[in-house]
Amino acid sequence: YVAKQAHSGYAIYDDGDTGASRENLALIADLRRGIEDDELVLHYQPKANLATGRTAGVEALVRWDHSERGFLYPDAFIALAENTGLIRELTLHVLDRALAQTRAWMDAGLDLHMAVNVSTRNLLDLTLPDQVEALLETHGVPADRLELEITETTIMADPPRAKAVLARLSQLGLSLAVDDFGTGYTSLGWLRDLPVTTLKIDKSFVMPLATSDGDAKIVRSIVQLGSSLGLQVVAEGVEDQASWDILRDLGCDLAQGYHLSKPQPVERLEAFLRTTDSTSVTGGLSAELTA
Ligand code: C2E
Ligand code: MG
Ligand code: MG
Ligand code: MG
């Protein structure tokens, strides 16, 4: 078996059924329980429009508030969920929670787009588009409020199948972002052929932007590529004002990173929105939010 060491320190086996260690089996069983017991928590990281400074939307990032193991970050359990098929339940759960939150914000007069990460297995699941459509309907959220983030690796796993699923998702009217852009090994041809709307520049290029000429050149090229293809470009991992200014001057559309805010639980994110003038509040903050 090909064993891959996850950041968590658990060995993840490509053959999840026969190769999984006792420790992994325990964690898998536990993840199923954790999802059912609602131990997964979403933190939200805002993205701001670089030209206007306004908060344009948030990305939902999952954490596992484990009853015994403590607070777990995605690196400790997403790969395990991917290798065992539990990622299907996990993603649907995250989508359900994120869309419920989007609806609550809409009701409070907040016009925030919601981005949700989807894994390779999700994108190769031909039933995903119908499930996304049903969840949008259940929560009364228009499709254009939702963005799904995929990676280049995902697309390359099975291009024809990924293409079919992406086409159906795109028909629903939602946005499709390529996450961690610049770190894959793909040709650029698929960008032309797939209904992608957004490029998210990987944080490994953005974090050193202000001090590394090489990274600055890569970032500039990606911004130019995105704008010539008519795509929205988001910089992820913006950690300082200098990088923020460079990105704005380059014409990058949106910025996300610790300089603006870390991913936060919903109450803290709402406090952030209240204290910044930058939010796209349509009808003034509602009683719920200002209370
Ligand atoms: P990602 O989608 O690329 O998310 C961005 C990651 O970078 C997040 O880590 C975020 O906390 C971190 N980050 C944001 N701004 C900065 C910054 O300025 N500096 C630095 N150093 N880091 C920054 P996180 O939350 O630990 O998530 C890691 C990865 O786990 C995500 O990368 C995503 O691939 C995956 N993930 C998270 N939530 C989900 C989910 O609900 N479903 C799936 N399938 N994957 C998820
Ligand atoms: Mg992401
Ligand atoms: Mg990323
Ligand atoms: Mg990622």
Coordinates of C-alpha atoms and ligand atoms in Angstrom, one line a residue:
Y1 CA 0.0 0.0 0.0
V2 CA 1.1 3.5 -0.6
A3 CA 1.1 5.3 2.7
K4 CA 0.9 9.0 2.8
Q5 CA 1.7 10.9 6.0
A6 CA -1.0 13.4 6.8
H7 CA -0.1 16.5 8.8
S8 CA -2.0 15.0 11.7
G9 CA 0.5 12.3 11.9
Y10 CA -2.0 9.5 11.1
A11 CA -0.9 7.3 8.2
I12 CA -3.5 7.4 5.5
Y13 CA -3.6 4.5 3.1
D14 CA -4.8 4.7 -0.4
D15 CA -6.6 1.4 0.0
G16 CA -8.9 2.6 2.8
D17 CA -10.6 -0.8 3.4
T18 CA -7.7 -3.2 3.9
G19 CA -4.9 -0.9 4.7
A20 CA -6.4 1.3 7.3
S21 CA -4.7 1.1 10.7
R22 CA -6.6 0.5 13.9
E23 CA -6.1 4.2 14.8
N24 CA -7.6 5.2 11.4
L25 CA -10.5 2.9 11.8
A26 CA -11.3 4.4 15.1
L27 CA -11.1 7.9 13.7
I28 CA -13.3 7.0 10.7
A29 CA -16.0 5.5 12.9
D30 CA -15.7 8.6 15.1
L31 CA -16.0 11.0 12.2
R32 CA -19.3 9.4 11.2
R33 CA -20.4 9.9 14.8
G34 CA -19.0 13.4 14.8
I35 CA -21.0 14.4 11.8
E36 CA -24.2 12.9 13.2
D37 CA -23.6 14.5 16.6
D38 CA -23.1 17.9 14.9
E39 CA -19.5 18.2 16.2
L40 CA -18.3 19.8 12.9
V41 CA -18.1 23.6 13.2
L42 CA -17.8 26.1 10.4
H43 CA -15.5 29.0 10.7
Y44 CA -15.9 31.8 8.1
Q45 CA -13.1 33.8 6.6
P46 CA -14.1 37.1 4.8
K47 CA -12.9 38.2 1.4
A48 CA -12.7 41.9 0.5
N49 CA -13.0 43.7 -2.8
L50 CA -9.6 45.3 -3.3
A51 CA -11.0 48.3 -5.2
T52 CA -13.8 49.2 -2.7
G53 CA -12.6 47.6 0.6
R54 CA -16.1 46.1 1.0
T55 CA -16.5 42.5 2.3
A56 CA -17.7 40.5 -0.7
G57 CA -18.2 37.1 0.8
V58 CA -16.8 34.4 3.1
E59 CA -15.2 31.0 2.7
A60 CA -16.6 28.3 5.0
L61 CA -13.7 26.3 6.6
V62 CA -14.6 23.2 8.6
R63 CA -13.3 22.3 12.1
W64 CA -14.1 19.3 14.3
D65 CA -14.8 20.2 17.9
H66 CA -14.1 16.7 19.1
S67 CA -15.5 15.7 22.5
E68 CA -12.2 14.0 23.5
R69 CA -9.5 14.9 21.0
G70 CA -10.0 18.6 21.2
F71 CA -10.4 21.1 18.4
L72 CA -9.2 19.6 15.1
Y73 CA -8.3 21.4 11.9
P74 CA -9.1 20.0 8.4
D75 CA -5.5 18.7 7.9
A76 CA -6.3 16.1 10.7
F77 CA -9.4 14.6 9.1
I78 CA -10.2 15.7 5.5
A79 CA -7.7 13.3 3.9
L80 CA -9.1 10.5 6.0
A81 CA -12.7 11.4 4.9
E82 CA -11.6 11.5 1.3
N83 CA -9.9 8.1 1.4
T84 CA -12.9 6.4 3.0
G85 CA -15.8 7.9 1.2
L86 CA -17.1 9.8 4.3
I87 CA -16.3 13.0 2.4
R88 CA -19.7 12.7 0.7
E89 CA -21.5 13.1 4.0
L90 CA -19.0 15.6 5.3
T91 CA -19.4 17.9 2.2
L92 CA -23.2 17.7 2.2
H93 CA -23.2 18.5 5.9
V94 CA -20.9 21.5 5.4
L95 CA -23.0 22.7 2.4
D96 CA -26.2 22.4 4.4
R97 CA -24.8 24.4 7.3
A98 CA -23.2 27.0 5.1
L99 CA -26.4 27.6 3.1
A100 CA -28.4 27.8 6.3
Q101 CA -26.0 30.5 7.5
T102 CA -26.2 32.3 4.1
R103 CA -30.0 32.4 4.4
A104 CA -29.7 33.8 7.9
W105 CA -27.4 36.5 6.7
M106 CA -29.8 37.3 3.8
D107 CA -32.6 37.6 6.3
A108 CA -30.5 40.0 8.3
G109 CA -29.9 42.2 5.2
L110 CA -26.3 41.0 4.6
D111 CA -25.3 40.4 1.0
L112 CA -22.5 37.9 1.4
H113 CA -21.4 35.2 -1.0
M114 CA -20.6 31.8 0.4
A115 CA -17.7 29.7 -0.8
V116 CA -17.5 26.0 0.1
N117 CA -14.6 23.6 -0.6
V118 CA -15.3 20.4 -2.4
S119 CA -13.0 17.4 -2.7
T120 CA -12.0 15.2 -5.6
R121 CA -14.5 12.5 -4.7
N122 CA -17.3 15.0 -4.5
L123 CA -16.6 16.3 -8.0
L124 CA -16.5 12.7 -9.5
D125 CA -19.9 12.0 -7.9
L126 CA -22.5 12.4 -10.6
T127 CA -25.3 13.0 -8.0
L128 CA -23.5 16.1 -6.6
P129 CA -25.3 18.7 -8.8
D130 CA -28.8 17.4 -7.9
Q131 CA -27.8 17.4 -4.2
V132 CA -26.5 21.0 -4.4
E133 CA -29.6 22.1 -6.3
A134 CA -31.9 20.5 -3.6
L135 CA -29.9 22.1 -0.8
L136 CA -30.2 25.6 -2.4
E137 CA -33.9 25.0 -2.7
T138 CA -34.3 23.8 0.8
H139 CA -32.6 26.9 2.2
G140 CA -34.1 29.4 -0.3
V141 CA -30.6 30.6 -1.4
P142 CA -30.2 31.7 -5.0
A143 CA -27.5 29.7 -6.8
D144 CA -25.5 32.9 -7.6
R145 CA -24.7 33.3 -3.8
L146 CA -22.8 30.1 -3.8
E147 CA -19.3 29.3 -5.0
L148 CA -17.7 25.9 -5.0
E149 CA -13.9 25.7 -4.7
I150 CA -12.2 22.9 -6.5
T151 CA -8.5 22.2 -7.2
E152 CA -6.6 21.4 -10.3
T153 CA -5.7 17.9 -8.9
T154 CA -9.4 17.2 -8.7
I155 CA -10.0 18.0 -12.3
M156 CA -7.1 15.9 -13.5
A157 CA -8.3 12.8 -11.5
D158 CA -10.9 12.1 -14.3
P159 CA -11.3 15.1 -16.6
P160 CA -14.3 13.9 -18.6
R161 CA -16.3 13.0 -15.5
A162 CA -15.2 16.2 -13.7
K163 CA -16.2 18.2 -16.8
A164 CA -19.7 16.6 -16.8
V165 CA -20.3 17.5 -13.1
L166 CA -18.9 21.0 -13.5
A167 CA -21.1 21.6 -16.5
R168 CA -24.2 20.6 -14.5
L169 CA -23.1 22.8 -11.5
S170 CA -22.5 25.7 -13.8
Q171 CA -26.0 25.3 -15.3
L172 CA -27.4 25.8 -11.8
G173 CA -25.8 29.3 -11.9
L174 CA -23.3 29.0 -9.2
S175 CA -19.6 30.1 -9.3
L176 CA -16.8 27.7 -9.6
A177 CA -13.4 28.7 -8.2
V178 CA -10.0 26.9 -8.8
D179 CA -8.4 26.9 -5.3
D180 CA -4.7 26.8 -4.8
F181 CA -4.1 28.0 -8.3
G182 CA -0.6 27.7 -9.6
T183 CA 0.4 24.6 -7.6
G184 CA -1.0 22.0 -9.9
Y185 CA 0.7 20.4 -12.9
T186 CA -2.0 20.9 -15.4
S187 CA -2.0 22.5 -18.8
L188 CA -3.9 25.7 -19.1
G189 CA -6.2 24.3 -21.8
W190 CA -8.8 23.1 -19.3
L191 CA -9.3 26.6 -18.0
R192 CA -10.5 27.5 -21.5
D193 CA -12.7 24.4 -21.7
L194 CA -14.3 24.3 -18.3
P195 CA -17.0 26.7 -16.9
V196 CA -14.7 28.1 -14.2
T197 CA -15.5 31.6 -13.0
T198 CA -12.7 32.4 -10.4
L199 CA -9.0 31.8 -9.8
K200 CA -7.8 31.7 -6.2
I201 CA -4.0 32.3 -6.2
D202 CA -2.3 29.9 -3.9
K203 CA -1.1 31.5 -0.6
S204 CA 2.4 30.2 -1.1
F205 CA 2.8 32.8 -3.8
V206 CA 0.9 35.5 -2.0
M207 CA 2.4 35.3 1.5
P208 CA 5.9 36.3 0.3
L209 CA 4.6 38.8 -2.3
A210 CA 6.0 42.0 -0.8
T211 CA 9.5 40.6 -0.3
S212 CA 10.0 38.1 -3.1
D213 CA 10.4 39.4 -6.6
G214 CA 9.9 35.9 -8.1
D215 CA 6.6 35.4 -6.3
A216 CA 5.5 38.9 -7.2
K217 CA 6.0 38.0 -10.9
I218 CA 4.0 34.9 -10.6
V219 CA 1.2 36.7 -8.9
R220 CA 1.2 39.4 -11.5
S221 CA 1.0 36.8 -14.3
I222 CA -1.9 35.0 -12.7
V223 CA -3.8 38.2 -12.3
Q224 CA -3.2 39.0 -16.0
L225 CA -4.1 35.5 -17.1
G226 CA -7.4 35.6 -15.1
S227 CA -8.4 39.0 -16.3
S228 CA -7.7 38.2 -19.9
L229 CA -9.8 35.0 -19.6
G230 CA -12.6 37.1 -18.0
L231 CA -12.2 35.4 -14.6
Q232 CA -12.5 36.8 -11.1
V233 CA -9.1 36.6 -9.3
V234 CA -8.8 36.1 -5.5
A235 CA -5.5 36.3 -3.6
E236 CA -5.4 34.0 -0.7
G237 CA -2.9 34.4 2.2
V238 CA -2.7 38.2 2.2
E239 CA -0.9 38.8 5.5
D240 CA 0.3 42.4 5.4
Q241 CA -0.7 45.9 4.1
A242 CA 2.2 45.9 1.6
S243 CA 0.9 42.8 -0.2
W244 CA -2.7 44.3 0.0
D245 CA -1.5 47.4 -1.8
I246 CA 0.5 45.5 -4.4
L247 CA -2.5 43.3 -5.2
R248 CA -4.9 46.3 -5.5
D249 CA -2.4 48.1 -7.8
L250 CA -2.2 44.9 -9.9
G251 CA -6.0 44.9 -10.4
C252 CA -6.6 41.7 -8.4
D253 CA -10.3 41.6 -7.6
L254 CA -10.5 40.1 -4.1
A255 CA -8.2 39.5 -1.1
Q256 CA -8.5 37.0 1.7
G257 CA -6.0 36.5 4.5
Y258 CA -4.9 37.1 8.0
H259 CA -4.4 40.9 7.3
L260 CA -8.2 41.2 6.9
S261 CA -9.2 38.4 9.3
K262 CA -8.5 34.9 10.3
P263 CA -11.3 32.3 9.8
Q264 CA -13.7 32.9 12.7
P265 CA -16.7 31.4 14.4
V266 CA -20.0 33.0 13.2
E267 CA -20.4 35.4 16.2
R268 CA -16.9 36.8 15.8
L269 CA -17.3 37.1 12.1
E270 CA -20.5 39.1 12.7
A271 CA -18.7 41.3 15.2
F272 CA -16.0 41.8 12.5
L273 CA -18.7 42.8 10.0
R274 CA -20.2 45.3 12.5
T275 CA -16.9 47.0 13.3
T276 CA -15.8 47.4 9.7
D277 CA -17.5 50.0 7.6
S278 CA -16.7 47.8 4.6
T279 CA -19.6 45.4 4.6
S280 CA -22.1 45.3 1.8
V281 CA -25.0 45.8 4.1
T282 CA -28.1 46.4 1.9
G283 CA -30.7 47.6 4.4
G284 CA -28.7 48.5 7.5
L285 CA -27.8 46.0 10.1
S286 CA -30.8 44.2 11.4
A287 CA -31.8 43.9 15.1
E288 CA -30.5 40.4 15.1
L289 CA -27.0 41.6 14.2
T290 CA -26.9 44.7 16.2
A291 CA -28.4 43.2 19.3
Ligands
C2E1 P1 -8.0 26.2 1.4 O1 -9.4 26.0 0.9 O2 -7.0 26.6 0.5 O3 -8.2 27.3 2.6 C1 -7.3 28.2 2.9 C2 -6.5 27.8 4.1 O4 -5.5 28.8 4.4 C3 -7.3 27.8 5.4 O5 -6.7 26.7 6.3 C4 -7.1 29.1 6.0 O6 -7.2 29.2 7.5 C5 -5.6 29.4 5.7 N1 -5.4 30.9 5.5 C6 -6.2 31.8 5.2 N2 -5.6 33.0 5.2 C7 -4.3 32.8 5.5 C8 -3.1 33.7 5.7 O7 -3.2 34.9 5.5 N3 -2.0 33.0 6.1 C9 -1.9 31.7 6.2 N4 -0.7 31.2 6.6 N5 -3.0 30.9 6.1 C10 -4.1 31.4 5.7 P2 -7.6 25.6 7.0 O8 -8.9 26.3 7.5 O9 -6.7 24.9 8.0 O10 -8.0 24.7 5.8 C11 -7.1 23.9 5.1 C12 -7.6 23.2 3.9 O11 -8.6 22.2 4.3 C13 -8.4 24.2 3.0 O12 -7.5 24.9 2.2 C14 -9.2 23.2 2.2 O13 -8.5 22.6 1.2 C15 -9.5 22.1 3.3 N6 -10.9 22.3 3.8 C16 -11.3 23.2 4.8 N7 -12.6 23.1 5.0 C17 -13.1 22.1 4.1 C18 -14.4 21.6 3.8 O14 -15.4 21.9 4.4 N8 -14.4 20.6 2.9 C19 -13.3 20.2 2.2 N9 -13.4 19.2 1.3 N10 -12.1 20.7 2.4 C20 -12.0 21.7 3.4
MG2 MG -10.6 27.0 -0.3
MG3 MG -6.2 27.6 -1.1
MG4 MG -6.9 23.7 -0.6

